[in-house]
Amino acid sequence: MDKPVIVTVDDDPGVSRAVARDLRRRYGQQYRIVRAEAAQQGIEAVKEMRLRGDDIAAILADYRMPQMNGVQFLEAAMDMYPFARRVLLTAYADTDAAIQAINVVDLDHYLLKPWDPPEEKFYPVIDDQLDAWQRTDRRERAELRVVGDRWSSGSYKVRDFLARNQVPYQWMLADDPEATQLIAAAGQDCRLPLVITSEGEILEAPDQARLAGAVGLSTTPATDFYDLIVIGGGPAGLGAAVYGASEGLRTVLVESLATGGQAGQSSRIENYLGFPDGVSGAQLADRARRQALKFGAEILTARKVASLEPRGQARVVGFHDGGEIAAHAVILATGVSYRRLSAPGLDDFVGRGVYYGAALTEAPSCMGNEVCIVGAANSAGQAAVYLAGFASKVHLLVRGDGLEASMSHYLIEQIAAVPNIEVHVQTQVSAGHGDGHLERVTVSTKGEDRDIDTQWLFVFIGAEPYTGWMGEAVERDPRGFVLTGPDLVQGGRRPRNWTARREPYFLETNVPGVFAAGDVRADSIKRVASAVGEGAMAVSLVHRYLEKQ
């Protein structure tokens, strides 16, 4: 780890060098000594260290400096390093000012100049200050720090992106003491959310692509041509990437947000083969991601695909932000997204109390409060059981007559056993209300309206395939799901781009060499295990397709 820092500021060059020399002689092996010959230079150095995450143990400042005296300097530095020990260097004539500074900036000590010999007049004082600093209970900081507003959709998007990509971070509200220090260091006019990397780089309200690059996620392809492009990083896409790379295909997976898809947001999956005690979606996705990387697959994050075009034997994929890559074959595994509720007021609170999906980053904030969940499938049930561990009460709002038709039996039993989960059948959300964030929802049960005071509404309904970007190249059913294999020729109809060769493989689309797997495929089974299986099967069909080219 980096050494803690001792900062010294004095506008007299001779004194400044002498102080730094004496400090290095005694403390150079354990501490890094930083000196400045002007107050403003010292402030800039302290700001840089604060943003970089360095720890300052002690600050020594001369009282008489132009533009900013030592007391003012220590007061400014204290906003960024409240635990640093503060020592004022002063002449005998300024003793009264030093005594007053004890109350102004909670001064720890003042030293009279000169201090020869340092062994008697300097080092004992600094020894005591460093010892006191070492014994101070200082909270450890995460590598990445995020400062934002509680009910800001932008802050939520940053936190959700980091959490779903398994990037550890420390979250701070803008009015927290430490957050105030970081904002002061970055500049009061900075735009929130503020993201500060371990290297001290400042990101103001970053988009996903910039954030991905800053935390070390790959966003740029290593080459422009591959054997296989996998579009989508859910269970089907990860399964395809693992099997494609492990079987020798040069494989790249392109994901717009985070690997794991909807399954990656599941708090606990208990019916996945090989995990008798259950596994969280994030854990399962992380293991699959690392497995794909181990076999040599590339994973591009925060890259949205905008087009798919056959060019001779190549299949060309274009990106929304420009550029393109090509491959012999493509597997479409873009999955589905949750359908938006149309009730009045809800669109205004997306990311500010209304969340589509589990939004596990919000769970600790629900402590002791009531939350509402809309949905009757496994994802809604898993979220209800998980959030019940934080919330005082969980309202599970179900449009149908019960859970049996759409939820696994084991989850229904778990929900029944949790006392603070209440299931409301034949119930829909009619409206959302609040000032700046969600504060209340109106629900309708069998035609009767009532209000529930809640700041959290989690929605798990419907399934809208992410296929609009495909244009007319790939055949889809009326709901937008990709048609494959036998579905393409039902009723004797021949799709566009049909060739005279034999009928397509089971998972192949109307475009030869383009396959679909998982939830995005029409009539697929919407389960994690089946999606992984289809991803693996699609790779075997890619091999057969390539052998015939």
XYZ file of C-alpha atoms in Angstrom:
549
model
C 0.000 0.000 0.000
C 1.080 3.616 -0.542
C 2.721 5.339 2.382
C 0.648 7.863 4.326
C 1.647 11.465 3.684
C 3.034 14.306 5.770
C 2.394 17.686 4.105
C 4.409 20.806 4.867
C 3.619 24.290 3.496
C 5.860 27.337 3.982
C 6.421 30.268 1.609
C 10.022 30.710 2.792
C 12.055 28.380 0.533
C 14.816 27.934 3.109
C 12.409 27.006 5.888
C 10.395 24.792 3.546
C 13.474 22.780 2.580
C 14.606 22.545 6.218
C 11.248 21.206 7.395
C 11.122 18.639 4.589
C 14.748 17.606 5.269
C 14.123 17.029 8.967
C 10.901 15.115 8.265
C 12.538 12.830 5.697
C 15.475 12.131 7.981
C 13.235 10.806 10.726
C 10.062 9.608 8.970
C 11.009 9.015 5.328
C 10.824 5.221 5.520
C 7.264 5.129 6.880
C 5.782 8.299 5.363
C 5.868 10.191 2.092
C 6.875 13.835 2.571
C 5.180 16.405 0.318
C 6.194 20.053 0.536
C 4.801 23.203 -1.053
C 6.148 26.758 -1.077
C 2.773 28.469 -1.556
C -0.609 27.990 0.051
C -2.440 27.540 -3.253
C 0.123 24.988 -4.403
C -0.423 23.132 -1.143
C -4.213 23.170 -1.536
C -3.960 21.753 -5.061
C -1.669 18.997 -3.796
C -4.098 18.123 -0.998
C -7.031 18.050 -3.458
C -5.137 15.719 -5.778
C -4.270 13.377 -2.933
C -7.881 13.388 -1.713
C -9.179 12.430 -5.148
C -6.508 9.746 -5.518
C -7.439 8.266 -2.141
C -4.094 8.892 -0.404
C -4.098 9.221 3.375
C -2.581 12.319 4.983
C -1.316 11.790 8.509
C -0.202 15.327 9.376
C -0.187 18.826 7.878
C 2.365 21.445 8.944
C 1.568 24.993 7.756
C 3.383 28.279 8.305
C 1.178 31.004 9.817
C 2.429 33.945 7.747
C 1.808 33.268 4.050
C 0.457 35.646 1.360
C -3.077 35.194 -0.008
C -3.862 32.577 2.645
C -2.379 32.304 6.134
C -1.681 29.026 7.858
C -4.926 28.990 9.818
C -6.973 29.456 6.647
C -4.926 26.766 4.902
C -5.518 24.241 7.688
C -9.215 25.098 7.725
C -9.484 24.358 3.987
C -7.442 21.160 4.290
C -9.544 20.006 7.234
C -12.626 19.833 4.957
C -10.859 17.177 2.888
C -8.831 15.416 5.623
C -10.617 15.740 8.962
C -8.425 13.082 10.607
C -5.081 14.617 9.634
C -3.144 16.121 12.570
C -2.812 19.895 12.225
C 0.370 21.718 13.269
C 0.942 25.479 12.863
C 4.488 26.786 12.389
C 4.737 30.235 13.928
C 7.129 32.872 15.256
C 7.051 34.013 18.872
C 5.274 37.228 17.867
C 2.346 35.232 16.457
C 1.749 33.078 19.512
C -1.638 34.708 20.211
C -2.819 33.894 16.699
C -1.725 30.293 17.177
C -3.691 30.017 20.413
C -6.795 31.393 18.692
C -6.321 28.840 15.918
C -6.715 26.038 18.452
C -10.410 26.933 18.586
C -10.834 27.917 14.925
C -9.453 24.785 13.251
C -9.140 22.466 16.224
C -5.359 22.896 16.030
C -3.448 19.951 17.464
C -0.169 21.794 18.149
C 1.822 24.882 17.268
C 5.587 24.950 16.859
C 7.783 27.996 17.424
C 10.506 28.678 14.879
C 13.374 27.865 14.937
C 13.270 24.375 16.478
C 16.930 23.444 16.682
C 17.877 20.881 17.694
C 15.020 18.882 16.097
C 15.708 15.888 18.346
C 14.522 17.968 21.313
C 12.048 20.508 19.911
C 10.643 19.014 16.705
C 10.638 15.232 16.611
C 8.938 14.661 20.011
C 6.010 16.838 18.872
C 5.674 15.096 15.504
C 6.065 11.671 17.146
C 3.082 12.421 19.384
C 0.974 13.656 16.485
C 1.701 10.631 14.290
C 1.046 8.289 17.196
C -2.315 9.976 17.787
C -3.143 9.693 14.074
C -2.258 5.985 14.024
C -4.621 5.370 16.956
C -7.498 7.259 15.332
C -10.347 5.075 14.073
C -10.398 5.962 10.374
C -12.931 4.308 8.094
C -11.439 2.423 5.168
C -12.417 3.612 1.712
C -13.430 1.501 -1.219
C -11.351 1.807 -4.372
C -14.144 3.459 -6.298
C -16.274 6.185 -4.731
C -19.649 7.367 -5.970
C -21.267 10.571 -4.721
C -24.846 11.354 -5.668
C -28.376 12.182 -4.618
C -30.649 9.617 -3.009
C -33.494 10.057 -5.497
C -31.481 10.723 -8.645
C -32.098 8.383 -11.580
C -28.567 9.151 -12.811
C -27.073 8.078 -9.481
C -29.134 4.897 -9.542
C -27.978 4.035 -13.077
C -24.318 4.403 -12.073
C -24.742 2.261 -8.962
C -26.762 -0.364 -10.829
C -24.170 -0.547 -13.621
C -21.305 -1.005 -11.149
C -23.157 -3.543 -9.027
C -24.264 -5.659 -11.980
C -20.717 -5.667 -13.355
C -19.316 -6.809 -9.986
C -17.332 -3.577 -9.484
C -16.978 -2.756 -5.751
C -17.660 0.834 -4.836
C -18.424 3.088 -1.893
C -21.709 4.988 -2.148
C -22.123 8.352 -0.429
C -24.984 10.810 -0.356
C -23.966 14.291 -1.452
C -24.616 15.783 1.984
C -22.543 13.217 3.892
C -19.402 14.718 5.489
C -16.966 12.680 3.387
C -18.962 13.340 0.215
C -18.845 17.057 0.944
C -15.058 16.808 1.104
C -14.902 15.051 -2.266
C -17.206 17.604 -3.888
C -15.039 20.392 -2.507
C -11.972 18.713 -3.962
C -13.614 18.221 -7.355
C -15.124 21.720 -7.452
C -18.467 22.896 -6.129
C -19.886 23.239 -9.646
C -19.259 19.564 -10.498
C -22.169 17.545 -11.903
C -23.522 14.630 -9.884
C -23.277 11.707 -9.774
C -19.565 12.053 -9.155
C -17.399 8.967 -9.667
C -13.812 9.017 -8.397
C -11.485 6.189 -9.379
C -8.629 4.812 -7.286
C -6.217 6.824 -9.468
C -8.044 10.055 -8.633
C -9.761 10.437 -12.017
C -12.981 12.457 -11.739
C -16.024 11.400 -13.758
C -18.946 13.813 -13.657
C -22.319 12.234 -14.518
C -20.578 9.621 -16.714
C -22.379 7.579 -19.348
C -22.020 3.804 -19.275
C -19.316 3.633 -21.940
C -17.066 6.105 -20.114
C -17.734 4.438 -16.775
C -16.957 1.003 -18.222
C -13.611 2.197 -19.559
C -12.705 3.874 -16.278
C -13.261 0.711 -14.208
C -11.324 -1.531 -16.578
C -14.143 -3.229 -18.493
C -13.327 -3.983 -22.113
C -15.231 -1.860 -24.626
C -13.058 -2.120 -27.747
C -12.804 -5.286 -29.891
C -9.328 -6.718 -30.358
C -9.893 -7.368 -34.052
C -12.470 -6.713 -36.728
C -13.230 -10.344 -37.691
C -14.159 -13.367 -35.547
C -15.434 -16.879 -35.991
C -18.439 -16.153 -33.764
C -20.161 -13.038 -32.450
C -22.541 -13.546 -29.520
C -24.941 -10.639 -28.979
C -26.249 -10.502 -25.418
C -24.659 -11.528 -22.132
C -27.483 -13.328 -20.338
C -27.414 -17.071 -19.563
C -27.826 -18.011 -23.250
C -25.102 -15.621 -24.396
C -22.697 -16.650 -21.648
C -23.352 -20.308 -22.386
C -22.607 -19.707 -26.070
C -19.423 -17.768 -25.247
C -18.137 -20.513 -22.931
C -18.792 -23.330 -25.411
C -17.705 -21.341 -28.451
C -14.358 -20.311 -26.958
C -13.712 -23.688 -25.327
C -14.209 -25.415 -28.682
C -11.678 -23.284 -30.495
C -13.845 -20.598 -32.084
C -12.523 -17.067 -31.865
C -15.465 -15.674 -29.937
C -16.564 -12.207 -28.871
C -19.587 -11.484 -26.670
C -21.196 -8.036 -26.942
C -23.280 -6.810 -24.004
C -24.986 -3.415 -23.705
C -25.149 -3.259 -19.886
C -23.820 -6.156 -17.818
C -23.377 -9.893 -18.150
C -26.100 -11.933 -16.479
C -29.158 -10.337 -18.061
C -32.377 -10.581 -16.061
C -31.092 -13.710 -14.347
C -28.125 -11.716 -13.056
C -30.542 -9.600 -11.031
C -32.090 -12.592 -9.254
C -31.352 -12.569 -5.552
C -31.424 -16.363 -5.356
C -31.931 -19.170 -7.883
C -32.638 -22.413 -6.047
C -33.639 -24.765 -8.860
C -30.514 -24.516 -11.027
C -28.763 -27.849 -11.503
C -25.705 -28.353 -9.310
C -26.463 -25.725 -6.659
C -28.496 -27.483 -3.938
C -28.180 -24.492 -1.598
C -29.080 -21.997 -4.303
C -26.969 -19.359 -6.009
C -27.537 -15.689 -6.671
C -27.888 -14.559 -10.256
C -24.874 -12.301 -9.843
C -22.714 -15.193 -8.615
C -23.809 -17.445 -11.445
C -23.156 -14.740 -14.030
C -19.758 -13.914 -12.562
C -18.667 -17.554 -12.653
C -19.832 -17.922 -16.253
C -18.103 -14.685 -17.250
C -14.794 -15.785 -15.714
C -15.161 -19.188 -17.356
C -15.651 -17.607 -20.780
C -12.614 -15.378 -20.282
C -10.553 -18.369 -19.166
C -11.218 -20.083 -22.493
C -10.219 -16.963 -24.417
C -13.535 -15.309 -25.256
C -13.610 -11.533 -25.483
C -16.367 -9.714 -23.605
C -17.293 -6.188 -24.652
C -19.392 -4.245 -22.156
C -21.489 -1.085 -22.638
C -21.602 -1.550 -26.428
C -25.042 -1.462 -28.042
C -25.581 -3.267 -31.320
C -27.507 -1.276 -33.930
C -27.512 -3.461 -37.047
C -26.941 -6.925 -38.475
C -26.169 -7.355 -42.159
C -25.102 -10.331 -44.314
C -22.220 -9.454 -46.659
C -21.335 -12.490 -48.692
C -20.048 -15.140 -46.287
C -19.592 -12.572 -43.510
C -22.167 -11.472 -40.934
C -21.517 -7.813 -40.024
C -22.625 -6.282 -36.723
C -22.731 -2.479 -36.415
C -22.501 -0.572 -33.126
C -24.797 2.226 -32.036
C -21.831 4.515 -31.321
C -20.091 3.739 -34.614
C -17.793 1.008 -35.899
C -18.507 -2.606 -36.770
C -17.184 -6.135 -36.451
C -17.790 -9.201 -38.604
C -17.801 -12.972 -38.194
C -18.588 -16.219 -39.959
C -21.581 -16.746 -37.620
C -23.704 -14.832 -35.111
C -25.771 -16.000 -32.128
C -28.591 -13.687 -31.065
C -29.074 -13.900 -27.284
C -30.383 -10.423 -26.507
C -33.077 -11.675 -24.128
C -36.098 -9.699 -23.003
C -36.829 -6.688 -20.836
C -39.637 -6.095 -18.351
C -42.704 -4.359 -19.743
C -43.344 -0.823 -18.531
C -46.437 -0.073 -16.462
C -48.747 2.467 -18.067
C -50.281 3.815 -14.850
C -50.176 7.630 -14.570
C -47.214 9.104 -12.722
C -44.927 6.074 -12.791
C -42.759 7.161 -15.729
C -41.771 10.266 -13.773
C -40.247 8.143 -10.998
C -38.210 5.548 -12.931
C -34.919 5.290 -11.031
C -36.422 7.406 -8.269
C -38.585 4.830 -6.540
C -39.826 2.830 -9.548
C -37.476 0.075 -10.685
C -37.845 -2.470 -13.470
C -36.115 -5.552 -12.152
C -34.661 -6.487 -8.802
C -32.502 -3.354 -8.282
C -30.649 -5.116 -5.470
C -28.641 -1.968 -4.743
C -31.830 -0.485 -3.265
C -32.448 -3.271 -0.764
C -30.540 -1.771 2.214
C -32.386 1.538 1.757
C -35.702 -0.290 2.220
C -34.864 -1.167 5.814
C -37.930 -0.777 8.025
C -40.178 0.483 5.190
C -42.946 -0.991 3.059
C -42.250 -1.959 -0.552
C -44.433 -3.067 -3.461
C -43.589 -5.726 -6.049
C -45.589 -6.223 -9.244
C -45.473 -9.652 -10.870
C -46.260 -13.328 -10.410
C -43.305 -15.148 -12.007
C -40.204 -16.536 -10.310
C -38.282 -13.280 -10.571
C -40.973 -11.458 -8.602
C -41.112 -14.220 -5.993
C -37.351 -14.265 -5.533
C -37.345 -10.485 -5.091
C -40.181 -10.672 -2.549
C -38.361 -13.202 -0.376
C -35.104 -11.250 -0.595
C -36.585 -7.810 0.136
C -38.595 -9.202 3.039
C -35.281 -9.458 4.875
C -34.997 -5.656 4.773
C -38.483 -4.183 4.484
C -41.063 -4.073 7.265
C -43.655 -5.341 4.784
C -43.662 -6.539 1.177
C -46.813 -6.159 -0.911
C -46.778 -8.634 -3.811
C -49.278 -7.329 -6.370
C -50.613 -10.054 -8.681
C -53.003 -9.328 -11.559
C -54.320 -12.914 -11.727
C -56.133 -15.097 -9.225
C -52.969 -16.586 -7.725
C -49.345 -17.587 -8.157
C -49.716 -21.230 -9.086
C -49.913 -20.739 -12.856
C -46.640 -18.821 -13.209
C -44.407 -19.373 -10.148
C -42.420 -22.434 -9.040
C -43.935 -24.390 -6.173
C -40.877 -24.010 -3.940
C -41.133 -20.208 -4.162
C -44.851 -20.207 -3.388
C -44.105 -22.209 -0.228
C -41.317 -19.816 0.770
C -43.560 -16.777 0.315
C -46.303 -18.360 2.405
C -43.788 -18.929 5.210
C -42.569 -15.303 5.349
C -44.860 -13.348 7.691
C -44.151 -9.872 6.293
C -45.090 -10.752 2.683
C -48.709 -10.086 1.751
C -49.989 -11.332 -1.607
C -52.697 -9.198 -3.224
C -54.468 -11.078 -6.048
C -56.549 -9.460 -8.799
C -54.628 -6.261 -8.081
C -53.055 -3.703 -10.397
C -51.224 -0.410 -9.916
C -53.458 2.504 -10.902
C -51.158 5.487 -10.262
C -47.952 6.695 -8.650
C -47.626 9.850 -6.540
C -44.795 11.854 -5.041
C -42.763 15.032 -5.026
C -39.417 14.403 -6.696
C -39.605 10.667 -5.970
C -42.209 7.976 -5.394
C -44.068 8.379 -2.103
C -47.352 6.550 -2.652
C -49.008 4.159 -5.081
C -52.693 3.677 -5.782
C -53.672 0.049 -6.332
C -56.961 -1.348 -7.582
C -58.236 -4.656 -6.213
C -61.392 -5.978 -7.865
C -62.294 -2.431 -8.872
C -61.683 -0.842 -5.471
C -58.863 1.693 -5.112
C -56.657 2.228 -2.093
C -53.303 3.868 -1.409
C -50.127 2.266 -0.111
C -47.465 4.550 1.346
C -44.223 3.336 -0.197
C -41.082 4.748 -1.758
C -40.206 1.556 -3.641
C -42.033 -0.170 -6.471
C -40.293 -3.082 -8.215
C -41.837 -4.310 -11.476
C -41.452 -7.833 -12.939
C -44.130 -8.135 -15.630
C -44.240 -9.079 -19.276
C -41.433 -9.887 -21.632
C -40.492 -7.558 -24.474
C -37.730 -8.959 -26.705
C -34.830 -6.675 -27.518
C -35.064 -7.039 -31.289
C -36.106 -3.651 -32.656
C -32.542 -2.894 -33.751
C -32.591 -5.820 -36.207
C -34.680 -4.001 -38.767
C -36.161 -6.363 -41.378
C -33.153 -8.627 -41.759
C -34.298 -11.252 -39.262
C -37.791 -12.778 -39.284
C -39.805 -12.261 -36.074
C -43.279 -13.096 -34.828
C -45.920 -10.392 -34.209
C -44.615 -9.858 -30.653
C -41.037 -9.341 -31.855
C -39.541 -12.720 -30.871
C -37.077 -14.257 -33.322
C -38.363 -17.134 -35.430
C -36.079 -20.138 -35.924
C -36.116 -23.587 -37.505
C -39.530 -25.119 -38.141
C -41.352 -21.942 -37.049
C -40.015 -20.265 -40.190
C -41.886 -22.547 -42.576
C -45.182 -23.191 -40.767
C -48.119 -23.030 -43.152
C -45.855 -23.403 -46.162
C -44.682 -19.810 -45.891
C -41.115 -19.079 -46.961
C -39.338 -16.277 -45.105
C -37.263 -13.484 -46.603
C -33.656 -14.402 -47.397
C -34.763 -18.024 -47.904
C -32.311 -20.142 -49.891
C -32.789 -23.332 -51.871
C -30.723 -25.354 -49.415
C -32.351 -27.693 -46.918
C -34.473 -26.344 -44.070
C -32.584 -24.402 -41.398
C -31.303 -25.971 -38.222
C -33.544 -25.863 -35.161
C -32.036 -22.600 -33.752
C -31.103 -20.988 -37.068
C -32.931 -17.862 -38.235
C -33.959 -17.048 -41.808
C -30.451 -15.604 -42.278
C -28.020 -18.525 -42.783
C -25.290 -18.459 -40.141
C -27.366 -16.396 -37.712
C -28.804 -18.345 -34.771
C -31.021 -17.378 -31.819
C -30.925 -18.767 -28.288
C -32.695 -18.125 -25.005
C -35.574 -15.815 -24.172
C -35.339 -13.812 -27.418
C -36.319 -16.885 -29.458
C -39.995 -17.456 -30.139
C -41.591 -20.201 -28.013
C -38.453 -20.769 -25.932
C -38.768 -21.941 -22.346
C -38.095 -18.939 -20.121
C -35.740 -20.601 -17.656
C -32.042 -20.093 -16.881
C -31.141 -23.730 -17.473
C -32.896 -23.916 -20.850
C -31.259 -20.657 -21.965
C -27.799 -22.009 -21.122
C -28.647 -25.219 -22.964
C -29.772 -23.344 -26.067
C -26.575 -21.283 -26.024
C -24.512 -24.476 -25.991
C -26.683 -26.103 -28.681
C -26.364 -23.039 -30.904
C -22.569 -23.402 -30.833
C -22.803 -27.016 -32.001
C -25.011 -25.864 -34.885
C -22.497 -23.120 -35.705
C -19.832 -25.810 -36.075
C -22.049 -27.776 -38.473
C -22.812 -24.618 -40.426
C -19.123 -23.712 -40.749
C -18.203 -27.228 -41.892
C -20.530 -26.861 -44.880
C -19.204 -23.463 -45.990
